[in-house]
Amino acid sequence: MNTNTTPRQTRWGRSRLFGGGSIALVAVSVGIGAVLSSGIGGLFATFGNPTKPWLAFAVVAIVTLPVSAALAWVILVDRTTITGATRNPDDSIENIWFERAALGAFGDLMIVLGLGAAAFAVFGLDIAPALLLSALFVLASADFAVRYLRISKAEG
């Protein structure tokens, strides 16, 4: 008996939980996304105290629907059924570059946090927390990006 047991690959993949084709996966993902978006919209309309709760519910639900549906798709899809998907993405050279850049950026961030804490303690500095955290986020992101680009240029 000559049967092909390799799953067919498509652009959108197939579900790893319930089988079916790409259309079923996308339909279920959009359905789950709609439920999740409706929940988020309901929470906003309830606790956000808007002047027009139904309008606020509709806007939030519509705006969050694409992200919610994409999240559901990512959770449900079987990677082996997606055309062109890397079999073991954790073993790729890009992942190694990512890990090295993240490790270096984290070390730099620890140094900056330590020196910053010492400066705040010694000089009694008073800066708004939102500004400080935003600056640290930008610094860490830029540090990671520069490190990743340097590593990829040197080894790629």
Short mmCIF file of C-alpha atoms in Angstrom, two decimals:
data_model
loop_
_atom_site.label_atom_id
_atom_site.label_comp_id
_atom_site.label_asym_id
_atom_site.label_seq_id
_atom_site.Cartn_x
_atom_site.Cartn_y
_atom_site.Cartn_z
CA MET A 1 0.00 0.00 0.00
CA ASN A 2 1.52 3.29 -1.12
CA THR A 3 0.01 6.18 0.86
CA ASN A 4 1.40 9.63 1.39
CA THR A 5 1.41 10.53 5.09
CA THR A 6 3.04 13.95 4.64
CA PRO A 7 0.53 16.72 5.37
CA ARG A 8 -0.25 18.95 2.41
CA GLN A 9 1.27 22.41 2.72
CA THR A 10 -0.77 25.52 2.00
CA ARG A 11 -0.21 29.23 2.37
CA TRP A 12 -2.35 29.51 5.53
CA GLY A 13 -1.70 26.02 6.93
CA ARG A 14 -4.06 23.67 8.71
CA SER A 15 -5.14 23.39 12.32
CA ARG A 16 -3.20 21.13 14.62
CA LEU A 17 -6.24 20.65 16.86
CA PHE A 18 -9.20 19.89 14.63
CA GLY A 19 -7.78 19.22 11.15
CA GLY A 20 -9.69 20.51 8.16
CA GLY A 21 -8.36 22.87 5.54
CA SER A 22 -7.15 26.42 5.47
CA ILE A 23 -10.66 27.84 5.18
CA ALA A 24 -11.76 26.08 8.37
CA LEU A 25 -8.67 27.32 10.21
CA VAL A 26 -9.19 30.93 9.11
CA ALA A 27 -12.92 30.78 9.91
CA VAL A 28 -12.32 29.42 13.42
CA SER A 29 -9.51 31.95 13.97
CA VAL A 30 -11.77 34.84 12.97
CA GLY A 31 -14.55 33.46 15.20
CA ILE A 32 -12.26 33.19 18.21
CA GLY A 33 -10.85 36.63 17.40
CA ALA A 34 -14.39 38.07 17.25
CA VAL A 35 -15.23 36.62 20.66
CA LEU A 36 -11.98 37.91 22.15
CA SER A 37 -12.42 41.35 20.55
CA SER A 38 -16.00 41.54 21.80
CA GLY A 39 -14.78 40.76 25.29
CA ILE A 40 -12.15 43.48 25.11
CA GLY A 41 -14.72 45.93 23.72
CA GLY A 42 -17.15 45.00 26.48
CA LEU A 43 -14.52 45.54 29.15
CA PHE A 44 -13.65 48.92 27.68
CA ALA A 45 -17.31 49.96 27.44
CA THR A 46 -17.91 48.84 31.02
CA PHE A 47 -14.82 50.15 32.79
CA GLY A 48 -13.69 52.92 30.40
CA ASN A 49 -16.80 54.95 31.23
CA PRO A 50 -17.29 56.34 27.69
CA THR A 51 -20.12 58.76 26.87
CA LYS A 52 -21.42 56.42 24.13
CA PRO A 53 -20.74 52.87 25.33
CA TRP A 54 -22.12 51.09 22.22
CA LEU A 55 -19.96 53.17 19.91
CA ALA A 56 -16.92 52.62 22.13
CA PHE A 57 -17.65 48.87 22.19
CA ALA A 58 -17.93 48.74 18.38
CA VAL A 59 -14.77 50.76 17.75
CA VAL A 60 -12.64 48.77 20.19
CA ALA A 61 -14.01 45.45 18.93
CA ILE A 62 -13.34 46.36 15.29
CA VAL A 63 -9.87 47.73 15.99
CA THR A 64 -8.77 44.69 18.02
CA LEU A 65 -10.33 42.07 15.70
CA PRO A 66 -7.35 41.68 13.31
CA VAL A 67 -4.87 41.21 16.13
CA SER A 68 -7.18 38.83 18.01
CA ALA A 69 -7.81 36.74 14.90
CA ALA A 70 -4.08 36.61 14.12
CA LEU A 71 -3.35 35.51 17.69
CA ALA A 72 -5.94 32.73 17.42
CA TRP A 73 -4.45 31.63 14.07
CA VAL A 74 -0.92 31.51 15.56
CA ILE A 75 -2.17 29.34 18.43
CA LEU A 76 -4.16 26.97 16.19
CA VAL A 77 -1.96 26.53 13.10
CA ASP A 78 0.32 23.53 12.53
CA ARG A 79 3.64 24.97 11.32
CA THR A 80 4.48 21.91 9.25
CA THR A 81 1.49 22.61 6.98
CA ILE A 82 2.57 26.15 6.03
CA THR A 83 4.34 26.53 2.69
CA GLY A 84 7.89 27.80 3.16
CA ALA A 85 7.92 27.64 6.97
CA THR A 86 11.26 26.84 8.56
CA ARG A 87 11.17 23.38 10.11
CA ASN A 88 13.15 24.21 13.27
CA PRO A 89 13.25 28.00 13.66
CA ASP A 90 15.05 27.73 17.00
CA ASP A 91 18.05 26.15 15.25
CA SER A 92 18.48 28.94 12.69
CA ILE A 93 21.48 31.25 12.56
CA GLU A 94 19.16 34.25 12.94
CA ASN A 95 17.96 32.88 16.27
CA ILE A 96 21.56 32.53 17.45
CA TRP A 97 22.22 36.15 16.43
CA PHE A 98 19.03 37.19 18.25
CA GLU A 99 20.07 35.41 21.45
CA ARG A 100 23.56 36.91 21.41
CA ALA A 101 22.23 40.42 20.76
CA ALA A 102 19.60 40.07 23.49
CA LEU A 103 22.16 38.79 25.98
CA GLY A 104 24.51 41.70 25.27
CA ALA A 105 21.71 44.28 25.41
CA PHE A 106 20.49 42.83 28.71
CA GLY A 107 23.99 43.12 30.18
CA ASP A 108 24.23 46.72 29.01
CA LEU A 109 20.81 47.46 30.49
CA MET A 110 21.88 46.03 33.87
CA ILE A 111 24.93 48.30 33.87
CA VAL A 112 22.84 51.36 32.98
CA LEU A 113 20.26 50.50 35.65
CA GLY A 114 22.95 50.04 38.30
CA LEU A 115 24.72 53.28 37.45
CA GLY A 116 21.39 55.09 37.18
CA ALA A 117 20.25 53.83 40.58
CA ALA A 118 23.53 54.99 42.11
CA ALA A 119 23.20 58.42 40.47
CA PHE A 120 19.63 58.80 41.70
CA ALA A 121 20.64 57.83 45.24
CA VAL A 122 23.71 60.08 45.40
CA PHE A 123 22.36 63.17 43.65
CA GLY A 124 18.70 62.89 44.69
CA LEU A 125 17.41 63.18 41.12
CA ASP A 126 13.66 63.38 40.55
CA ILE A 127 12.45 62.34 37.08
CA ALA A 128 8.96 61.31 35.97
CA PRO A 129 8.74 57.49 35.92
CA ALA A 130 7.05 57.43 32.49
CA LEU A 131 9.88 59.46 30.96
CA LEU A 132 12.54 57.34 32.63
CA LEU A 133 10.99 54.03 31.58
CA SER A 134 10.45 55.29 28.04
CA ALA A 135 14.09 56.34 27.80
CA LEU A 136 15.25 52.95 29.11
CA PHE A 137 13.01 51.16 26.60
CA VAL A 138 14.37 53.20 23.69
CA LEU A 139 17.94 52.66 24.90
CA ALA A 140 17.49 48.89 25.25
CA SER A 141 15.76 48.60 21.86
CA ALA A 142 18.44 50.62 20.09
CA ASP A 143 21.19 48.64 21.83
CA PHE A 144 19.61 45.36 20.72
CA ALA A 145 19.12 46.58 17.14
CA VAL A 146 22.71 47.78 16.81
CA ARG A 147 24.08 44.57 18.30
CA TYR A 148 21.92 42.39 16.04
CA LEU A 149 22.95 44.31 12.92
CA ARG A 150 26.64 44.16 13.84
CA ILE A 151 26.50 40.42 14.53
CA SER A 152 24.57 39.70 11.33
CA LYS A 153 27.01 41.77 9.23
CA ALA A 154 30.05 40.14 10.83
CA GLU A 155 28.79 36.55 10.52
CA GLY A 156 26.33 36.78 7.61
#
